[in-house]
Coordinates of C-alpha atoms in Angstrom, one line a residue:
Chain A
M1 CA -1.6 28.4 57.7
S2 CA -1.9 31.8 56.2
D3 CA -1.9 32.5 52.5
G4 CA 1.2 34.6 53.0
H5 CA 3.2 31.7 54.5
R6 CA 2.1 29.3 51.9
R7 CA 2.8 31.7 49.1
A8 CA 6.3 32.5 50.6
Q9 CA 7.4 28.9 50.4
T10 CA 5.9 28.4 47.0
V11 CA 7.6 31.4 45.5
I12 CA 10.9 30.5 46.9
Q13 CA 10.5 26.9 45.7
N14 CA 9.7 28.2 42.2
I15 CA 12.6 30.6 42.0
L16 CA 15.1 28.1 43.2
R17 CA 13.8 25.2 41.1
L18 CA 13.7 27.3 37.9
T19 CA 17.1 28.9 38.3
N20 CA 19.1 26.3 40.3
L21 CA 20.6 29.3 42.1
L22 CA 21.5 29.9 45.8
M23 CA 19.4 32.3 47.8
A24 CA 22.1 33.1 50.4
G25 CA 23.8 36.4 49.6
K26 CA 21.4 37.4 46.9
R27 CA 20.1 41.0 47.0
V28 CA 16.4 40.5 46.7
A29 CA 13.9 43.3 46.2
V30 CA 10.5 42.4 47.4
L31 CA 7.9 44.7 45.9
G32 CA 4.4 44.8 47.5
H33 CA 3.3 43.8 50.9
E34 CA 4.8 40.4 51.4
P35 CA 6.1 40.2 55.0
E36 CA 6.2 36.4 55.2
L37 CA 8.0 36.1 51.9
A38 CA 10.5 38.8 52.9
A39 CA 11.1 37.1 56.3
R40 CA 11.7 33.7 54.7
L41 CA 14.1 35.1 52.1
R42 CA 16.0 36.9 54.9
A43 CA 16.2 33.7 56.9
M44 CA 17.6 31.9 53.9
G45 CA 20.4 34.4 53.8
A46 CA 19.1 36.8 51.2
Q47 CA 19.8 40.5 51.7
T48 CA 16.3 41.7 51.4
L49 CA 15.3 45.1 50.1
V50 CA 11.8 46.3 51.0
T51 CA 10.0 49.6 50.6
D52 CA 8.0 49.5 53.9
P53 CA 9.9 51.4 56.6
A54 CA 8.7 48.8 59.2
G55 CA 10.8 46.2 57.4
A56 CA 13.9 47.7 59.1
L57 CA 12.7 46.2 62.3
H58 CA 12.8 42.7 60.7
G59 CA 16.3 43.0 59.4
H60 CA 15.4 44.2 55.9
R61 CA 17.1 47.0 54.1
V62 CA 14.5 49.7 53.5
L63 CA 14.9 51.6 50.1
P64 CA 12.5 53.1 47.7
A65 CA 12.0 51.0 44.6
E66 CA 14.1 53.4 42.4
R67 CA 17.1 52.7 44.6
A68 CA 16.4 49.1 45.4
L69 CA 15.9 47.9 41.8
P70 CA 19.3 49.0 40.4
V71 CA 21.1 46.8 42.9
A72 CA 18.8 43.9 43.1
D73 CA 19.9 40.5 41.8
L74 CA 16.4 39.2 42.1
V75 CA 13.1 41.1 42.0
V76 CA 9.9 39.6 43.3
G77 CA 6.7 41.2 42.0
A78 CA 8.3 43.4 39.3
K79 CA 5.9 45.2 37.0
R80 CA 6.2 47.1 33.7
E81 CA 7.1 50.4 35.4
H82 CA 10.1 48.8 37.0
L83 CA 11.8 47.7 33.8
G84 CA 13.8 50.9 33.4
L85 CA 15.4 50.5 36.8
L86 CA 16.7 47.0 36.6
R87 CA 20.4 46.0 36.6
D88 CA 21.9 43.8 33.9
G89 CA 21.3 40.2 34.7
A90 CA 18.4 40.8 37.1
I91 CA 16.1 37.9 37.6
L92 CA 12.4 38.7 37.8
A93 CA 9.7 36.7 39.5
T94 CA 6.7 38.5 38.2
A95 CA 3.1 38.6 39.1
E96 CA 2.1 38.8 35.5
P97 CA 3.2 36.6 32.6
S98 CA 6.3 38.0 31.0
A99 CA 4.3 38.6 27.8
D100 CA 2.2 41.1 29.8
L101 CA 5.3 42.6 31.2
F102 CA 6.9 43.4 27.8
A103 CA 4.0 43.4 25.4
V104 CA 2.3 46.4 24.0
P105 CA -0.8 47.1 26.1
A106 CA -4.1 46.5 24.3
G107 CA -5.5 49.7 22.9
T108 CA -2.2 51.5 22.3
T109 CA -0.3 51.7 19.1
A110 CA 2.5 49.3 18.3
E111 CA 5.0 51.9 19.4
P112 CA 4.9 51.7 23.2
S113 CA 5.2 55.0 25.0
A114 CA 8.2 55.8 27.0
E115 CA 6.0 56.9 29.9
L116 CA 4.4 53.5 30.0
L117 CA 7.6 51.6 30.1
A118 CA 9.8 54.1 31.8
V119 CA 12.6 52.8 29.6
P120 CA 13.6 53.8 26.1
A121 CA 10.8 52.7 23.9
E122 CA 12.9 51.3 21.1
P123 CA 13.8 47.9 22.5
F124 CA 10.2 47.1 23.0
A125 CA 9.1 48.0 19.5
G126 CA 9.2 44.3 18.8
P127 CA 9.5 42.7 22.2
V128 CA 11.1 39.3 21.7
G129 CA 12.4 37.1 24.4
T130 CA 14.8 34.3 24.1
R131 CA 14.3 31.0 26.0
V132 CA 17.5 30.4 27.9
R133 CA 16.4 27.5 30.0
D134 CA 13.2 25.7 31.0
G135 CA 11.0 28.4 32.4
I136 CA 13.4 31.3 31.9
T137 CA 13.1 33.9 29.2
A138 CA 15.8 36.5 28.6
Y139 CA 14.7 40.0 27.4
R140 CA 17.3 42.5 26.2
L141 CA 16.3 45.9 27.5
D142 CA 19.1 47.8 25.8
A143 CA 22.7 47.3 24.7
D144 CA 23.9 46.9 28.3
R145 CA 21.1 45.2 30.0
E146 CA 19.5 41.8 29.7
V147 CA 17.0 40.5 32.3
F148 CA 15.6 37.1 32.9
V149 CA 11.9 36.5 33.6
L150 CA 10.8 33.3 35.4
D151 CA 7.7 31.6 34.2
G152 CA 5.0 31.7 36.8
A153 CA 7.3 31.9 39.8
Y154 CA 5.0 34.5 41.4
G155 CA 2.0 34.1 39.2
P156 CA -1.6 33.3 39.6
N157 CA -0.8 29.6 40.2
H158 CA 0.9 30.4 43.5
G159 CA -0.3 28.4 46.4
H160 CA -0.6 25.2 44.5
E161 CA 1.7 22.3 44.7
A162 CA 4.8 23.0 42.7
S163 CA 4.5 21.5 39.3
V164 CA 7.8 20.3 38.1
P165 CA 8.0 21.7 34.5
D166 CA 9.2 18.5 33.0
G167 CA 8.3 18.4 29.4
A168 CA 6.9 21.9 29.6
Y169 CA 9.1 22.6 26.7
G170 CA 7.1 22.3 23.5
P171 CA 8.5 21.9 20.1
D172 CA 9.3 25.6 20.1
H173 CA 12.0 25.0 22.6
G174 CA 15.3 26.5 21.7
H175 CA 13.8 29.0 19.4
E176 CA 13.1 32.6 20.0
V177 CA 9.9 33.1 21.9
S178 CA 7.9 35.9 20.4
V179 CA 5.4 37.5 22.7
P180 CA 2.0 36.2 21.9
D181 CA 0.0 39.4 21.5
G182 CA -3.4 39.0 23.2
A183 CA -2.8 35.3 23.6
Y184 CA -3.8 35.5 27.1
G185 CA -7.4 36.4 26.5
P186 CA -9.5 38.9 28.3
E187 CA -7.9 38.5 31.7
H188 CA -4.6 39.5 30.2
G189 CA -3.4 42.9 31.2
R190 CA -5.3 43.2 34.4
E191 CA -3.5 44.4 37.4
A192 CA -1.7 41.7 39.3
S193 CA -3.9 40.6 42.1
V194 CA -1.1 39.0 44.1
L195 CA 0.6 42.3 44.8
D196 CA -2.5 44.1 45.9
R197 CA -3.8 41.4 48.2
A198 CA -3.1 42.1 51.8
C199 CA -1.5 39.3 53.7
Chain B
M1 CA 29.2 -2.2 23.3
L2 CA 26.7 0.4 24.7
A3 CA 27.0 3.8 23.1
G4 CA 28.3 6.4 25.5
I5 CA 25.3 8.7 25.5
R6 CA 21.6 8.1 25.3
D7 CA 20.3 10.6 22.8
P8 CA 22.6 13.0 20.8
S9 CA 19.6 15.0 19.6
L10 CA 19.1 16.5 23.1
R11 CA 22.3 18.6 22.8
A12 CA 20.7 22.0 22.2
R13 CA 18.7 21.8 25.4
G14 CA 21.8 20.6 27.2
L15 CA 23.9 23.5 25.9
E16 CA 21.3 26.0 27.1
K17 CA 21.5 24.6 30.6
I18 CA 25.3 24.7 30.5
S19 CA 25.3 28.3 29.3
W20 CA 22.9 29.4 32.0
A21 CA 25.1 27.8 34.7
R22 CA 28.2 29.5 33.2
R23 CA 26.7 32.9 33.9
F24 CA 26.9 32.2 37.6
M25 CA 30.4 30.6 37.7
P26 CA 32.8 33.6 37.7
V27 CA 35.5 31.8 39.7
L28 CA 35.8 28.8 37.3
D29 CA 35.6 31.2 34.4
T30 CA 38.6 33.1 35.8
I31 CA 40.6 29.9 36.5
A32 CA 39.8 28.6 33.1
G33 CA 42.1 31.1 31.5
Q34 CA 45.0 30.2 33.8
L35 CA 45.2 26.4 33.5
D36 CA 47.5 24.4 31.2
L37 CA 46.7 20.7 30.9
T38 CA 48.0 20.2 27.4
G39 CA 48.2 16.6 26.4
R40 CA 46.8 15.3 29.7
R41 CA 43.9 12.8 30.0
V42 CA 41.5 13.6 32.9
G43 CA 38.6 11.4 34.0
L44 CA 35.6 13.0 35.7
V45 CA 33.2 11.0 37.8
L46 CA 30.8 13.7 38.9
M47 CA 27.0 14.0 38.8
L48 CA 26.6 14.8 35.1
E49 CA 24.7 18.1 35.0
P50 CA 25.2 21.6 33.7
K51 CA 27.7 22.8 36.4
T52 CA 30.0 19.8 36.2
A53 CA 29.8 20.1 32.4
N54 CA 31.4 23.5 32.8
L55 CA 34.3 21.9 34.6
A56 CA 34.6 19.3 31.8
L57 CA 34.7 22.2 29.3
T58 CA 37.1 24.2 31.3
L59 CA 39.6 21.2 31.4
R60 CA 39.0 20.6 27.7
D61 CA 39.8 24.3 27.0
A62 CA 43.0 24.0 29.1
G63 CA 44.1 21.3 26.6
A64 CA 43.1 18.1 28.4
D65 CA 41.5 15.1 26.8
V66 CA 38.4 14.8 29.1
I67 CA 36.4 11.6 29.7
V68 CA 33.2 11.8 31.8
T69 CA 31.3 9.0 33.4
C70 CA 28.6 8.9 36.0
P71 CA 26.0 6.5 37.4
A72 CA 22.7 6.4 35.6
S73 CA 20.7 8.0 38.3
E74 CA 22.8 11.2 38.2
V75 CA 22.9 11.7 34.4
A76 CA 21.2 14.5 32.5
D77 CA 21.1 13.0 29.0
D78 CA 20.7 16.5 27.4
V79 CA 23.9 17.7 29.1
A80 CA 25.7 14.5 28.2
A81 CA 24.7 15.1 24.5
A82 CA 26.0 18.7 24.6
L83 CA 29.3 17.6 26.1
A84 CA 29.8 14.8 23.6
H85 CA 29.2 17.3 20.8
A86 CA 31.8 19.6 22.4
G87 CA 34.5 17.0 22.1
V88 CA 34.3 15.5 25.5
T89 CA 34.2 11.7 25.7
V90 CA 31.0 10.9 27.6
L91 CA 30.2 7.4 29.0
A92 CA 27.0 8.1 30.9
R93 CA 23.4 7.5 30.2
S94 CA 20.3 7.6 32.3
D95 CA 19.2 4.2 31.2
A96 CA 22.4 2.4 32.0
S97 CA 22.2 -0.6 34.3
P98 CA 24.6 -0.9 37.3
A99 CA 26.6 -3.3 35.2
D100 CA 26.7 -0.8 32.4
D101 CA 27.9 1.9 34.8
R102 CA 30.7 -0.3 36.0
D103 CA 31.6 -1.1 32.4
F104 CA 31.7 2.6 31.6
A105 CA 34.0 3.3 34.6
L106 CA 36.3 0.5 33.5
R107 CA 36.4 1.7 29.9
M108 CA 37.4 5.2 31.2
L109 CA 40.1 3.7 33.4
R110 CA 41.5 1.6 30.5
E111 CA 41.9 4.8 28.4
G112 CA 44.9 5.6 30.7
L113 CA 44.1 8.6 32.8
D114 CA 46.6 11.1 34.2
V115 CA 44.2 12.3 36.8
L116 CA 40.9 11.1 38.1
V117 CA 38.2 13.4 39.7
D118 CA 35.9 11.2 41.7
D119 CA 32.7 11.6 43.7
G120 CA 32.3 9.0 46.4
S121 CA 35.6 7.4 45.6
R122 CA 33.8 4.6 43.8
V123 CA 36.1 4.7 40.7
V124 CA 39.3 5.2 42.7
R125 CA 38.4 2.0 44.6
L126 CA 37.4 0.3 41.4
A127 CA 40.8 1.2 39.9
H128 CA 42.5 -0.3 42.9
A129 CA 40.4 -3.5 42.9
E130 CA 40.9 -4.0 39.1
N131 CA 44.5 -3.0 39.1
L132 CA 44.0 -0.2 36.6
L133 CA 46.3 2.3 38.3
D134 CA 49.1 2.4 35.7
G135 CA 49.9 5.9 34.7
L136 CA 47.4 7.4 37.1
V137 CA 49.3 10.3 38.8
G138 CA 46.6 10.9 41.4
A139 CA 42.9 11.5 42.1
A140 CA 40.8 14.3 43.6
E141 CA 37.9 13.4 45.8
E142 CA 34.8 15.6 46.1
T143 CA 32.9 14.3 49.1
T144 CA 33.2 13.5 52.8
S145 CA 31.8 10.1 52.4
G146 CA 34.2 9.3 49.5
L147 CA 37.3 10.3 51.6
R148 CA 36.5 8.1 54.5
P149 CA 37.2 4.8 52.8
L150 CA 40.3 6.3 51.1
R151 CA 41.7 7.2 54.5
V152 CA 41.0 3.7 55.7
M153 CA 42.9 2.4 52.7
E154 CA 45.7 4.8 53.5
D155 CA 45.9 3.5 57.1
R156 CA 46.1 -0.1 55.9
G157 CA 48.8 0.8 53.4
E158 CA 46.5 -0.1 50.5
L159 CA 46.3 3.3 48.8
R160 CA 48.5 3.3 45.8
I161 CA 48.0 6.9 44.5
P162 CA 48.0 10.3 46.0
V163 CA 44.6 11.7 46.6
L164 CA 43.7 15.4 47.1
A165 CA 40.9 15.9 49.5
V166 CA 38.9 18.5 47.6
N167 CA 36.1 18.1 50.0
D168 CA 38.3 19.3 52.9
A169 CA 39.1 22.5 51.2
R170 CA 37.5 25.4 53.1
S171 CA 36.2 26.9 49.8
K172 CA 34.3 23.6 49.4
Y173 CA 33.0 22.3 52.6
L174 CA 32.1 25.6 54.4
F175 CA 29.7 26.4 51.5
D176 CA 29.0 23.4 49.4
N177 CA 28.2 21.0 52.3
V178 CA 26.4 23.6 54.4
H179 CA 24.6 25.9 52.0
G180 CA 24.7 24.0 48.7
T181 CA 23.5 20.6 50.0
G182 CA 21.4 22.2 52.7
Q183 CA 19.4 24.4 50.5
S184 CA 19.1 22.0 47.6
C185 CA 18.0 19.0 49.7
V186 CA 15.4 20.9 51.6
M187 CA 14.0 22.4 48.4
A188 CA 14.1 19.1 46.5
A189 CA 12.1 17.4 49.3
L190 CA 9.5 20.1 49.1
D191 CA 9.3 20.0 45.3
L192 CA 8.8 16.3 45.4
T193 CA 6.2 16.2 48.1
G194 CA 4.3 19.5 48.0
L195 CA 4.8 19.6 51.8
Q196 CA 4.5 23.1 53.4
L197 CA 7.2 23.4 56.0
A198 CA 5.8 26.2 58.1
G199 CA 4.5 24.6 61.3
E200 CA 6.0 21.2 60.4
V201 CA 8.5 19.2 62.5
C202 CA 11.7 18.4 60.6
V203 CA 14.1 15.9 62.1
V204 CA 17.7 16.1 61.0
A205 CA 19.9 13.1 61.8
G206 CA 23.5 14.2 61.9
Y207 CA 24.7 17.7 62.6
G208 CA 27.9 17.8 60.5
Y209 CA 28.2 20.4 57.8
V210 CA 25.4 19.0 55.7
G211 CA 23.1 18.5 58.7
Q212 CA 23.8 22.1 59.8
G213 CA 22.8 23.3 56.4
V214 CA 19.6 21.2 56.2
A215 CA 18.6 22.4 59.7
R216 CA 19.2 26.0 58.8
Y217 CA 17.2 26.0 55.6
A218 CA 14.3 23.9 57.1
R219 CA 14.1 26.4 60.0
A220 CA 14.3 29.3 57.5
L221 CA 11.1 28.0 55.9
G222 CA 9.3 27.8 59.2
A223 CA 9.9 24.3 60.4
R224 CA 10.6 23.3 64.0
V225 CA 13.8 21.5 63.7
V226 CA 14.9 18.6 65.9
V227 CA 18.5 17.3 65.6
S228 CA 19.8 13.8 66.5
E229 CA 23.5 13.1 67.0
V230 CA 25.9 10.4 68.2
E231 CA 28.8 12.9 68.8
P232 CA 28.7 15.1 72.0
F233 CA 30.2 18.3 70.5
A234 CA 27.9 18.2 67.5
A235 CA 24.9 17.7 69.8
L236 CA 25.9 20.6 72.0
R237 CA 26.5 22.7 69.0
A238 CA 23.0 22.0 67.7
H239 CA 21.6 22.8 71.2
H240 CA 23.4 26.1 71.3
E241 CA 22.1 27.0 67.8
G242 CA 18.6 26.7 69.1
Y243 CA 17.6 23.2 67.9
E244 CA 15.9 20.6 70.1
V245 CA 18.2 17.6 70.4
L246 CA 16.7 14.2 70.8
P247 CA 17.6 10.6 70.2
L248 CA 16.4 9.7 66.7
L249 CA 13.9 7.1 67.8
D250 CA 12.3 9.6 70.2
A251 CA 12.1 12.3 67.5
C252 CA 10.5 10.1 64.9
P253 CA 6.8 10.0 66.1
E254 CA 6.4 13.8 65.7
A255 CA 8.3 14.2 62.4
G256 CA 6.7 15.3 59.2
L257 CA 10.0 15.3 57.4
V258 CA 13.1 13.4 58.4
F259 CA 16.5 14.0 56.8
S260 CA 19.5 11.7 57.2
A261 CA 22.6 13.8 57.0
T262 CA 25.1 11.4 58.6
G263 CA 26.7 9.9 55.5
V264 CA 26.7 6.7 57.4
A265 CA 24.9 3.5 56.3
H266 CA 22.0 2.2 58.5
T267 CA 21.2 5.6 60.1
I268 CA 17.4 5.3 59.6
T269 CA 16.5 1.7 60.3
G270 CA 13.2 -0.2 60.0
E271 CA 12.6 0.6 63.7
H272 CA 12.8 4.3 63.1
L273 CA 10.5 4.0 60.1
R274 CA 8.0 2.1 62.1
A275 CA 8.0 4.8 64.7
M276 CA 7.0 7.5 62.2
R277 CA 3.4 8.6 61.7
P278 CA 1.6 8.0 58.5
G279 CA 2.4 10.8 56.0
A280 CA 6.0 11.2 57.2
V281 CA 8.6 11.7 54.5
V282 CA 12.2 10.6 54.7
A283 CA 15.0 12.0 52.6
V284 CA 18.8 11.6 52.4
A285 CA 21.0 14.6 52.2
G286 CA 24.5 13.9 51.1
G287 CA 24.4 10.2 51.5
V288 CA 25.8 6.7 51.1
P289 CA 24.0 3.5 50.1
D290 CA 21.7 2.1 52.7
E291 CA 21.7 5.2 54.8
V292 CA 18.0 4.6 55.0
E293 CA 17.0 0.9 55.3
T294 CA 14.5 0.9 52.5
G295 CA 13.8 -2.9 52.6
D296 CA 10.8 -2.6 54.8
V297 CA 9.1 0.8 54.7
P298 CA 5.8 0.8 56.5
P299 CA 2.7 1.9 54.7
G300 CA 2.1 5.7 54.8
V301 CA 5.8 6.5 55.1
T302 CA 7.5 7.8 52.0
V303 CA 11.3 7.5 51.3
L304 CA 12.2 10.0 48.6
A305 CA 14.5 9.2 45.7
E306 CA 14.6 5.6 46.9
G307 CA 17.0 6.7 49.7
E308 CA 19.6 8.3 47.4
C309 CA 20.8 11.8 48.0
V310 CA 17.6 13.7 47.3
N311 CA 19.1 16.7 45.6
C312 CA 21.1 14.7 43.1
A313 CA 18.7 11.9 42.4
A314 CA 15.6 14.0 42.2
A315 CA 16.6 17.6 41.4
E316 CA 19.5 19.5 39.8
G317 CA 22.0 19.0 42.5
N318 CA 23.7 21.9 44.4
P319 CA 23.1 25.5 43.4
I320 CA 25.3 26.9 40.6
E321 CA 27.2 29.5 42.6
I322 CA 28.2 26.9 45.2
M323 CA 29.4 24.5 42.5
D324 CA 31.4 27.4 41.1
L325 CA 33.6 27.2 44.2
S326 CA 33.8 23.4 44.5
L327 CA 34.6 22.9 40.8
A328 CA 37.1 25.7 40.9
V329 CA 38.8 23.8 43.6
Q330 CA 38.6 20.6 41.5
A331 CA 40.2 22.4 38.5
L332 CA 43.1 23.6 40.7
A333 CA 43.4 20.1 42.2
V334 CA 43.7 18.6 38.7
E335 CA 46.5 21.0 37.8
H336 CA 48.2 20.5 41.1
L337 CA 48.2 16.7 40.7
V338 CA 49.5 17.0 37.1
R339 CA 52.4 19.2 38.3
R340 CA 53.2 17.7 41.7
G341 CA 51.5 14.4 41.9
H342 CA 54.6 12.4 41.0
A343 CA 56.3 13.6 44.1
M344 CA 53.4 13.1 46.4
A345 CA 53.1 10.2 48.9
H346 CA 50.4 7.6 48.4
A347 CA 48.1 9.3 50.9
V348 CA 45.1 11.6 51.3
H349 CA 46.4 15.2 51.1
L350 CA 44.7 18.4 51.9
M351 CA 44.5 21.0 49.2
P352 CA 47.4 23.4 49.4
A353 CA 46.2 26.4 51.5
E354 CA 47.2 28.9 48.9
L355 CA 45.0 27.3 46.2
D356 CA 42.1 27.1 48.6
E357 CA 42.5 30.7 49.5
R358 CA 42.8 31.7 45.9
V359 CA 39.3 30.3 45.2
A360 CA 37.9 32.3 48.2
R361 CA 39.5 35.5 47.1
L362 CA 38.4 35.1 43.5
K363 CA 34.8 34.6 44.7
L364 CA 35.0 37.7 46.9
R365 CA 36.3 39.7 44.0
A366 CA 33.5 38.4 41.7
L367 CA 31.0 39.5 44.4
G368 CA 32.6 42.9 44.7
I369 CA 33.3 42.3 48.4
G370 CA 36.4 44.1 49.8
L371 CA 38.5 43.0 52.7
D372 CA 40.3 45.0 55.4
T373 CA 44.0 44.8 55.7
P374 CA 45.5 44.5 59.2
S375 CA 47.1 47.9 60.2
A376 CA 50.7 48.2 61.2
R377 CA 49.6 48.4 64.9
Q378 CA 47.5 45.3 64.5
R379 CA 50.4 43.4 62.9
E380 CA 52.7 44.6 65.7
F381 CA 50.2 43.3 68.2
L382 CA 49.9 39.9 66.5
G383 CA 53.7 39.7 66.1
S384 CA 54.2 40.3 69.8
G385 CA 52.8 36.9 70.6
L386 CA 50.3 38.2 73.1

């Protein structure tokens, strides 16, 4: 079985287990080259939004990211540059830890630049997420928009057997989760490999 | 006497889960503002988890005194703690024995309910057997398998209260049974086993609403799906929807994953289990006791969740958006019984069509989906009787 097929099922399992939501009828933006994932999502009843024009031949809606993201209920493979485009309530299955997504990149000042985030810099001056459920952290982007980031739904652990996050909650549970600056070590901040890998 | 909940300190985590679910329950949220159950006592017997907790809170907010009970295997103790803290009487804990569960149900019935919301009709039948029906205006039943024995009781003249068949509302079974149970049972089986479905053979016994959903989601994830049926129309339907149809015993040797979706006891017998290959996994979707005969499982074959409904016993039950519909129907059923139950015959009744449709329209509105209206010429055509 190809990596793409295996990853497709695993990502879908992670998303549904973490959220307890229904896939049918969701508008799902699939960023990056993930044809197997997009096909599986479509077969489960999602309205898939992809950027590759060839996707139209497989029943996907083809849109550039800047038009897909504002309508997407769920975004697979979101990166920092997409934050400014998200709708309120969007759920993100990211290729990088949410800390990476929202934290100030190493080597910059504490004041993130608007160009890096493509969103008003202010909300990220002290990026703080709130744990809303096991494996889900809410980030407020601005007064009108809050987004939810899923832990590891599309992360480097993909392809392995789904680990049920029982007891994953430490004693910090229920408190605000402050983004652990640099807590991820030297690998932290690298480009997401999943998105770039051809499948 | 056993305390009603297992651990009150879990309530913060339970409240989080309840709040997350509420974000995706716009229909129940709308209906919540329109109910009046002041001074009524309502008993809920539903899998105790974040979605049903929102129904309990909705009924409480409408003025009802709410009591919740549920068998141990379907209790989330954190949700139970949050509900108890919110003023709901909870008699449900994950470490209860079957005798405790029965005791909890009896305690709930002795409180003197106006309306009972049941799942599997276990407590409705218990109330009949123990003669605890005084004051009970009626009951609402959530499932296909719970309605079946109630209809048998009705035929025998033994049913002593009106029952609303919430399961048979279109807002419920077209979505909950197909998409809710279908998606969640397939995903629960994969979460529990780590099985990759692509290229696997998945056998689905029973092609009713639940079986159709299980088949659809298993196929969506790349399985080759084989359906087994006893009923000719269901078998033909499966055939036309592109599934291979085989007698169950013939389908077993190839199967990597077998679902029983019949809601009938003794569907998967020892003979079927022995026909399966080592590594085969068996799960129940929907479900009644003994749907899989678990007494003699051969080595190498795994029966998930000890043969109980896999998405309830081993995962979080149906998806939230689906339960928004089903529980909205339940909320309207409770109010309907409170208002009209006294005048209803001791029988199983369908949900009034206008209440059913109200739920569907509210959901469409929440999704931002518009409907067309028949034009004057279309209405004329329809009115002409052609």
